[in-house]
């Protein structure tokens, strides 16, 4: 039975059922999550007889690294993790001036069908488990520990729609927050959703002050539906109301992600419509020039067009930033590496 992904309470209960003292759970958990142990043999503060017994009862299984890419400037590392059933998902480490951030995937593939995203090209295979989600961050934490650094923030915006894998995602975030794992502050977590309204409302009641990011990408219902099929199930008007509820309950500013696509949603008119849509909200806009996906034939606007769009928003008192691009030389956008290897039959 694989215990990677278990909380200390879950492990303590399993140990108690075997007549093993609960305090041993704390020792095993710290070895597993803070010292990178994948075998009970190295847990030298446990009696040897207990280590043998634990190995007979449990296993510690973590995903394997199937591919690794490092950007030329060394600031971005992308891993393709392979899980026990052969499915894969991507994780990205980004070294910012303000700290180390990890971008986490929550599903193998994605069913949202967004026109601009490589994650959806092969559809959704399955949800990732608590352990598979947490392992992406803990693996990066192990890597950073070798150079005296640690994970400062995580963004749950890799492959998959996290609010369609709600329980496992929340379980992984609570696990990563625990002091006996990596003690990640909830305020250092950003979760991105395509707009699953029931999930947004449920998240607002969790008591976890994480930052919410919503993929908007269009200022009208019609245009958003053409880019994001999920808008037909959860219309933008409902998404915005749920976001306002989230901001009111958590006192956390909501960020709206807006991918700029040449001659699709990047005009002055769209900028004006977006500003009107968000007027009066506790919100900001993160502008993202599209990272071209060959299969989608969608193009990036010019830098001048991006600056003009940002200026229109700011003139109307909407806080707008342009995302700093990292790892474009290693296809760091979510889903690109996985899709490339799947197309190659690997």
GROMACS .gro file of C-alpha atoms in nm:
model
  346
    1UNK     CA    1   0.000   0.000   0.000
    2UNK     CA    2   0.153   0.328  -0.113
    3UNK     CA    3   0.156   0.586   0.169
    4UNK     CA    4   0.299   0.876  -0.031
    5UNK     CA    5   0.026   1.139  -0.019
    6UNK     CA    6  -0.102   1.036   0.325
    7UNK     CA    7  -0.129   1.287   0.607
    8UNK     CA    8   0.028   1.222   0.945
    9UNK     CA    9  -0.318   1.150   1.090
   10UNK     CA   10  -0.396   0.895   0.818
   11UNK     CA   11  -0.063   0.720   0.870
   12UNK     CA   12  -0.097   0.727   1.250
   13UNK     CA   13  -0.439   0.561   1.227
   14UNK     CA   14  -0.298   0.288   1.000
   15UNK     CA   15  -0.006   0.231   1.236
   16UNK     CA   16  -0.234   0.213   1.537
   17UNK     CA   17  -0.434  -0.059   1.364
   18UNK     CA   18  -0.108  -0.257   1.345
   19UNK     CA   19  -0.021  -0.190   1.709
   20UNK     CA   20   0.255   0.057   1.620
   21UNK     CA   21   0.278   0.375   1.834
   22UNK     CA   22   0.137   0.690   1.677
   23UNK     CA   23   0.458   0.890   1.731
   24UNK     CA   24   0.627   0.676   1.467
   25UNK     CA   25   0.399   0.840   1.209
   26UNK     CA   26   0.567   1.175   1.271
   27UNK     CA   27   0.910   1.024   1.210
   28UNK     CA   28   0.805   0.849   0.889
   29UNK     CA   29   0.622   1.154   0.755
   30UNK     CA   30   0.924   1.381   0.803
   31UNK     CA   31   1.155   1.131   0.635
   32UNK     CA   32   0.913   1.095   0.345
   33UNK     CA   33   0.826   1.460   0.282
   34UNK     CA   34   1.123   1.655   0.418
   35UNK     CA   35   1.417   1.425   0.349
   36UNK     CA   36   1.312   1.257   0.027
   37UNK     CA   37   1.301   0.901   0.161
   38UNK     CA   38   1.156   0.640  -0.073
   39UNK     CA   39   1.263   0.345   0.143
   40UNK     CA   40   1.213   0.264   0.509
   41UNK     CA   41   1.569   0.126   0.521
   42UNK     CA   42   1.729   0.469   0.555
   43UNK     CA   43   1.507   0.583   0.843
   44UNK     CA   44   1.781   0.531   1.099
   45UNK     CA   45   1.589   0.675   1.396
   46UNK     CA   46   1.348   0.379   1.369
   47UNK     CA   47   1.442   0.035   1.505
   48UNK     CA   48   1.555  -0.202   1.232
   49UNK     CA   49   1.281  -0.451   1.317
   50UNK     CA   50   1.021  -0.178   1.272
   51UNK     CA   51   1.169  -0.073   0.939
   52UNK     CA   52   1.141  -0.430   0.814
   53UNK     CA   53   0.783  -0.452   0.935
   54UNK     CA   54   0.686  -0.121   0.775
   55UNK     CA   55   0.838  -0.230   0.445
   56UNK     CA   56   0.622  -0.542   0.456
   57UNK     CA   57   0.309  -0.335   0.518
   58UNK     CA   58   0.360  -0.025   0.309
   59UNK     CA   59   0.549   0.125   0.017
   60UNK     CA   60   0.666   0.478  -0.066
   61UNK     CA   61   0.608   0.531  -0.436
   62UNK     CA   62   0.675   0.859  -0.612
   63UNK     CA   63   0.636   0.942  -0.982
   64UNK     CA   64   0.942   0.906  -1.203
   65UNK     CA   65   1.090   1.183  -1.415
   66UNK     CA   66   1.029   1.089  -1.779
   67UNK     CA   67   1.178   1.404  -1.931
   68UNK     CA   68   1.359   1.715  -1.807
   69UNK     CA   69   1.417   2.043  -1.988
   70UNK     CA   70   1.617   2.340  -1.859
   71UNK     CA   71   1.598   2.688  -2.009
   72UNK     CA   72   1.918   2.844  -2.142
   73UNK     CA   73   1.923   3.098  -1.859
   74UNK     CA   74   1.872   2.824  -1.598
   75UNK     CA   75   1.574   3.006  -1.449
   76UNK     CA   76   1.313   2.753  -1.561
   77UNK     CA   77   1.308   2.376  -1.528
   78UNK     CA   78   1.030   2.163  -1.674
   79UNK     CA   79   0.970   1.804  -1.569
   80UNK     CA   80   0.742   1.547  -1.723
   81UNK     CA   81   0.641   1.311  -1.443
   82UNK     CA   82   0.538   0.954  -1.525
   83UNK     CA   83   0.297   0.785  -1.285
   84UNK     CA   84   0.260   0.418  -1.200
   85UNK     CA   85   0.000   0.355  -1.473
   86UNK     CA   86   0.211   0.523  -1.741
   87UNK     CA   87   0.016   0.849  -1.751
   88UNK     CA   88   0.212   1.174  -1.743
   89UNK     CA   89   0.180   1.535  -1.630
   90UNK     CA   90   0.406   1.836  -1.635
   91UNK     CA   91   0.555   2.048  -1.357
   92UNK     CA   92   0.754   2.369  -1.398
   93UNK     CA   93   0.998   2.537  -1.158
   94UNK     CA   94   1.038   2.910  -1.215
   95UNK     CA   95   1.308   3.106  -1.036
   96UNK     CA   96   1.184   3.461  -0.985
   97UNK     CA   97   1.368   3.748  -0.813
   98UNK     CA   98   1.114   3.716  -0.530
   99UNK     CA   99   1.150   3.339  -0.489
  100UNK     CA  100   1.097   2.995  -0.637
  101UNK     CA  101   0.757   2.909  -0.778
  102UNK     CA  102   0.627   2.570  -0.892
  103UNK     CA  103   0.348   2.528  -1.148
  104UNK     CA  104   0.147   2.215  -1.070
  105UNK     CA  105  -0.076   1.993  -1.284
  106UNK     CA  106  -0.391   1.836  -1.141
  107UNK     CA  107  -0.507   1.605  -1.421
  108UNK     CA  108  -0.351   1.387  -1.688
  109UNK     CA  109  -0.479   1.583  -1.984
  110UNK     CA  110  -0.783   1.810  -1.974
  111UNK     CA  111  -1.138   1.803  -2.107
  112UNK     CA  112  -1.207   2.178  -2.107
  113UNK     CA  113  -1.126   2.213  -2.478
  114UNK     CA  114  -0.993   2.571  -2.464
  115UNK     CA  115  -0.888   2.673  -2.815
  116UNK     CA  116  -0.552   2.817  -2.708
  117UNK     CA  117  -0.426   2.536  -2.483
  118UNK     CA  118  -0.210   2.231  -2.560
  119UNK     CA  119  -0.332   2.044  -2.250
  120UNK     CA  120  -0.663   1.962  -2.417
  121UNK     CA  121  -0.524   1.821  -2.741
  122UNK     CA  122  -0.546   1.458  -2.624
  123UNK     CA  123  -0.844   1.502  -2.392
  124UNK     CA  124  -0.873   1.403  -2.027
  125UNK     CA  125  -0.738   1.065  -1.916
  126UNK     CA  126  -0.792   1.087  -1.540
  127UNK     CA  127  -0.762   1.294  -1.225
  128UNK     CA  128  -0.432   1.294  -1.038
  129UNK     CA  129  -0.433   1.167  -0.680
  130UNK     CA  130  -0.340   1.369  -0.371
  131UNK     CA  131   0.003   1.205  -0.371
  132UNK     CA  132   0.061   1.265  -0.742
  133UNK     CA  133  -0.022   1.634  -0.707
  134UNK     CA  134   0.183   1.683  -0.390
  135UNK     CA  135   0.477   1.486  -0.533
  136UNK     CA  136   0.528   1.749  -0.802
  137UNK     CA  137   0.596   2.015  -0.541
  138UNK     CA  138   0.786   1.792  -0.300
  139UNK     CA  139   1.010   1.671  -0.583
  140UNK     CA  140   1.100   2.032  -0.665
  141UNK     CA  141   1.151   2.102  -0.294
  142UNK     CA  142   1.397   1.810  -0.278
  143UNK     CA  143   1.584   1.952  -0.578
  144UNK     CA  144   1.601   2.305  -0.433
  145UNK     CA  145   1.711   2.178  -0.092
  146UNK     CA  146   2.039   2.065  -0.248
  147UNK     CA  147   2.125   2.427  -0.318
  148UNK     CA  148   1.998   2.563   0.013
  149UNK     CA  149   1.672   2.696  -0.134
  150UNK     CA  150   1.305   2.607  -0.098
  151UNK     CA  151   0.967   2.638  -0.269
  152UNK     CA  152   0.821   2.980  -0.192
  153UNK     CA  153   0.498   2.972  -0.393
  154UNK     CA  154   0.297   2.737  -0.609
  155UNK     CA  155   0.053   2.805  -0.891
  156UNK     CA  156  -0.208   2.538  -0.956
  157UNK     CA  157  -0.239   2.619  -1.323
  158UNK     CA  158  -0.064   2.337  -1.506
  159UNK     CA  159  -0.252   2.074  -1.706
  160UNK     CA  160  -0.608   2.007  -1.599
  161UNK     CA  161  -0.898   2.192  -1.439
  162UNK     CA  162  -0.831   2.179  -1.063
  163UNK     CA  163  -1.190   2.239  -0.958
  164UNK     CA  164  -1.296   1.927  -1.149
  165UNK     CA  165  -1.060   1.732  -0.921
  166UNK     CA  166  -1.166   1.928  -0.616
  167UNK     CA  167  -1.116   1.686  -0.327
  168UNK     CA  168  -0.772   1.566  -0.437
  169UNK     CA  169  -0.651   1.920  -0.507
  170UNK     CA  170  -0.765   2.051  -0.169
  171UNK     CA  171  -0.618   1.744   0.000
  172UNK     CA  172  -0.282   1.807  -0.168
  173UNK     CA  173  -0.283   2.176  -0.072
  174UNK     CA  174  -0.359   2.094   0.292
  175UNK     CA  175  -0.084   1.832   0.288
  176UNK     CA  176   0.171   2.079   0.148
  177UNK     CA  177   0.064   2.338   0.408
  178UNK     CA  178   0.137   2.105   0.700
  179UNK     CA  179   0.446   2.178   0.910
  180UNK     CA  180   0.564   1.818   0.880
  181UNK     CA  181   0.574   1.839   0.500
  182UNK     CA  182   0.698   2.167   0.347
  183UNK     CA  183   0.488   2.414   0.549
  184UNK     CA  184   0.372   2.611   0.246
  185UNK     CA  185   0.171   2.921   0.336
  186UNK     CA  186  -0.180   2.930   0.192
  187UNK     CA  187  -0.109   3.288   0.089
  188UNK     CA  188   0.169   3.150  -0.128
  189UNK     CA  189  -0.078   2.941  -0.330
  190UNK     CA  190  -0.264   3.052  -0.643
  191UNK     CA  191  -0.531   2.830  -0.797
  192UNK     CA  192  -0.641   2.891  -1.154
  193UNK     CA  193  -0.977   2.778  -1.288
  194UNK     CA  194  -1.159   2.807  -1.619
  195UNK     CA  195  -1.467   2.908  -1.423
  196UNK     CA  196  -1.628   2.608  -1.251
  197UNK     CA  197  -1.886   2.806  -1.055
  198UNK     CA  198  -1.982   2.543  -0.791
  199UNK     CA  199  -1.611   2.483  -0.722
  200UNK     CA  200  -1.541   2.856  -0.679
  201UNK     CA  201  -1.825   2.889  -0.429
  202UNK     CA  202  -1.716   2.576  -0.244
  203UNK     CA  203  -1.358   2.702  -0.232
  204UNK     CA  204  -1.473   3.029  -0.079
  205UNK     CA  205  -1.597   2.830   0.224
  206UNK     CA  206  -1.277   2.628   0.282
  207UNK     CA  207  -1.108   2.881   0.511
  208UNK     CA  208  -0.794   2.864   0.297
  209UNK     CA  209  -0.686   3.219   0.200
  210UNK     CA  210  -0.539   3.115  -0.133
  211UNK     CA  211  -0.537   3.344  -0.435
  212UNK     CA  212  -0.796   3.271  -0.703
  213UNK     CA  213  -0.715   3.320  -1.068
  214UNK     CA  214  -0.987   3.287  -1.332
  215UNK     CA  215  -0.927   3.228  -1.702
  216UNK     CA  216  -1.145   3.489  -1.870
  217UNK     CA  217  -0.983   3.554  -2.211
  218UNK     CA  218  -1.280   3.742  -2.358
  219UNK     CA  219  -1.507   4.031  -2.257
  220UNK     CA  220  -1.830   3.893  -2.408
  221UNK     CA  221  -2.025   3.571  -2.365
  222UNK     CA  222  -2.018   3.492  -2.738
  223UNK     CA  223  -1.644   3.536  -2.781
  224UNK     CA  224  -1.563   3.351  -2.459
  225UNK     CA  225  -1.781   3.056  -2.565
  226UNK     CA  226  -1.592   3.035  -2.894
  227UNK     CA  227  -1.259   3.016  -2.708
  228UNK     CA  228  -1.371   2.824  -2.398
  229UNK     CA  229  -1.654   2.568  -2.434
  230UNK     CA  230  -1.695   2.566  -2.053
  231UNK     CA  231  -1.863   2.906  -2.089
  232UNK     CA  232  -2.172   2.733  -2.229
  233UNK     CA  233  -2.214   2.547  -1.899
  234UNK     CA  234  -2.099   2.826  -1.668
  235UNK     CA  235  -2.163   3.159  -1.842
  236UNK     CA  236  -1.926   3.445  -1.776
  237UNK     CA  237  -2.189   3.643  -1.585
  238UNK     CA  238  -2.223   3.357  -1.334
  239UNK     CA  239  -1.844   3.320  -1.311
  240UNK     CA  240  -1.804   3.690  -1.230
  241UNK     CA  241  -2.069   3.671  -0.959
  242UNK     CA  242  -1.896   3.368  -0.804
  243UNK     CA  243  -1.564   3.553  -0.816
  244UNK     CA  244  -1.717   3.850  -0.635
  245UNK     CA  245  -1.846   3.612  -0.370
  246UNK     CA  246  -1.498   3.462  -0.334
  247UNK     CA  247  -1.338   3.805  -0.297
  248UNK     CA  248  -1.597   3.916  -0.041
  249UNK     CA  249  -1.563   3.603   0.174
  250UNK     CA  250  -1.184   3.570   0.162
  251UNK     CA  251  -1.085   3.938   0.129
  252UNK     CA  252  -0.851   3.822  -0.148
  253UNK     CA  253  -0.820   4.001  -0.481
  254UNK     CA  254  -0.921   3.785  -0.778
  255UNK     CA  255  -0.695   3.783  -1.081
  256UNK     CA  256  -0.843   3.744  -1.427
  257UNK     CA  257  -0.614   3.583  -1.682
  258UNK     CA  258  -0.653   3.716  -2.033
  259UNK     CA  259  -0.461   3.548  -2.314
  260UNK     CA  260  -0.414   3.796  -2.598
  261UNK     CA  261  -0.466   3.643  -2.943
  262UNK     CA  262  -0.396   3.842  -3.257
  263UNK     CA  263  -0.710   3.972  -3.428
  264UNK     CA  264  -0.932   3.767  -3.196
  265UNK     CA  265  -0.954   3.943  -2.858
  266UNK     CA  266  -0.674   4.200  -2.857
  267UNK     CA  267  -0.842   4.513  -2.994
  268UNK     CA  268  -0.922   4.845  -2.828
  269UNK     CA  269  -1.291   4.756  -2.830
  270UNK     CA  270  -1.228   4.433  -2.636
  271UNK     CA  271  -1.011   4.622  -2.387
  272UNK     CA  272  -1.287   4.878  -2.330
  273UNK     CA  273  -1.546   4.602  -2.288
  274UNK     CA  274  -1.323   4.422  -2.039
  275UNK     CA  275  -1.270   4.738  -1.835
  276UNK     CA  276  -1.644   4.795  -1.817
  277UNK     CA  277  -1.701   4.432  -1.719
  278UNK     CA  278  -1.461   4.451  -1.423
  279UNK     CA  279  -1.540   4.803  -1.307
  280UNK     CA  280  -1.577   4.817  -0.928
  281UNK     CA  281  -1.450   4.464  -0.862
  282UNK     CA  282  -1.172   4.368  -0.620
  283UNK     CA  283  -0.976   4.231  -0.913
  284UNK     CA  284  -0.679   4.270  -1.144
  285UNK     CA  285  -0.599   4.148  -1.496
  286UNK     CA  286  -0.297   3.942  -1.598
  287UNK     CA  287  -0.236   3.983  -1.971
  288UNK     CA  288  -0.070   3.687  -2.141
  289UNK     CA  289   0.045   3.711  -2.504
  290UNK     CA  290  -0.041   3.368  -2.640
  291UNK     CA  291   0.233   3.108  -2.645
  292UNK     CA  292   0.154   2.976  -2.995
  293UNK     CA  293   0.023   2.620  -3.015
  294UNK     CA  294   0.094   2.499  -3.369
  295UNK     CA  295  -0.211   2.275  -3.375
  296UNK     CA  296  -0.444   2.567  -3.299
  297UNK     CA  297  -0.306   2.818  -3.553
  298UNK     CA  298  -0.354   3.110  -3.312
  299UNK     CA  299  -0.100   3.391  -3.332
  300UNK     CA  300   0.066   3.626  -3.086
  301UNK     CA  301  -0.007   4.001  -3.105
  302UNK     CA  302   0.273   4.256  -3.135
  303UNK     CA  303   0.429   4.411  -2.827
  304UNK     CA  304   0.271   4.740  -2.926
  305UNK     CA  305  -0.074   4.582  -2.931
  306UNK     CA  306  -0.016   4.430  -2.586
  307UNK     CA  307   0.096   4.765  -2.443
  308UNK     CA  308  -0.204   4.940  -2.599
  309UNK     CA  309  -0.446   4.688  -2.447
  310UNK     CA  310  -0.284   4.733  -2.106
  311UNK     CA  311  -0.298   5.112  -2.136
  312UNK     CA  312  -0.671   5.110  -2.216
  313UNK     CA  313  -0.738   4.909  -1.899
  314UNK     CA  314  -0.519   5.126  -1.679
  315UNK     CA  315  -0.677   5.446  -1.810
  316UNK     CA  316  -1.004   5.303  -1.684
  317UNK     CA  317  -0.857   5.222  -1.341
  318UNK     CA  318  -0.822   4.847  -1.392
  319UNK     CA  319  -0.493   4.711  -1.258
  320UNK     CA  320  -0.328   4.522  -1.544
  321UNK     CA  321   0.008   4.350  -1.568
  322UNK     CA  322   0.175   4.162  -1.851
  323UNK     CA  323   0.297   3.819  -1.747
  324UNK     CA  324   0.673   3.782  -1.753
  325UNK     CA  325   0.753   3.500  -1.991
  326UNK     CA  326   0.981   3.224  -1.873
  327UNK     CA  327   1.096   2.903  -2.038
  328UNK     CA  328   0.968   2.970  -2.389
  329UNK     CA  329   1.275   2.791  -2.526
  330UNK     CA  330   1.173   2.470  -2.345
  331UNK     CA  331   0.799   2.488  -2.420
  332UNK     CA  332   0.711   2.572  -2.061
  333UNK     CA  333   0.346   2.641  -2.140
  334UNK     CA  334   0.131   2.367  -1.986
  335UNK     CA  335   0.071   2.060  -2.196
  336UNK     CA  336   0.327   2.126  -2.469
  337UNK     CA  337   0.591   1.871  -2.366
  338UNK     CA  338   0.335   1.603  -2.284
  339UNK     CA  339   0.157   1.658  -2.616
  340UNK     CA  340   0.482   1.649  -2.813
  341UNK     CA  341   0.587   1.318  -2.662
  342UNK     CA  342   0.240   1.165  -2.705
  343UNK     CA  343   0.239   1.266  -3.071
  344UNK     CA  344   0.575   1.097  -3.107
  345UNK     CA  345   0.431   0.779  -2.955
  346UNK     CA  346   0.650   0.798  -2.644
   0.00000   0.00000   0.00000
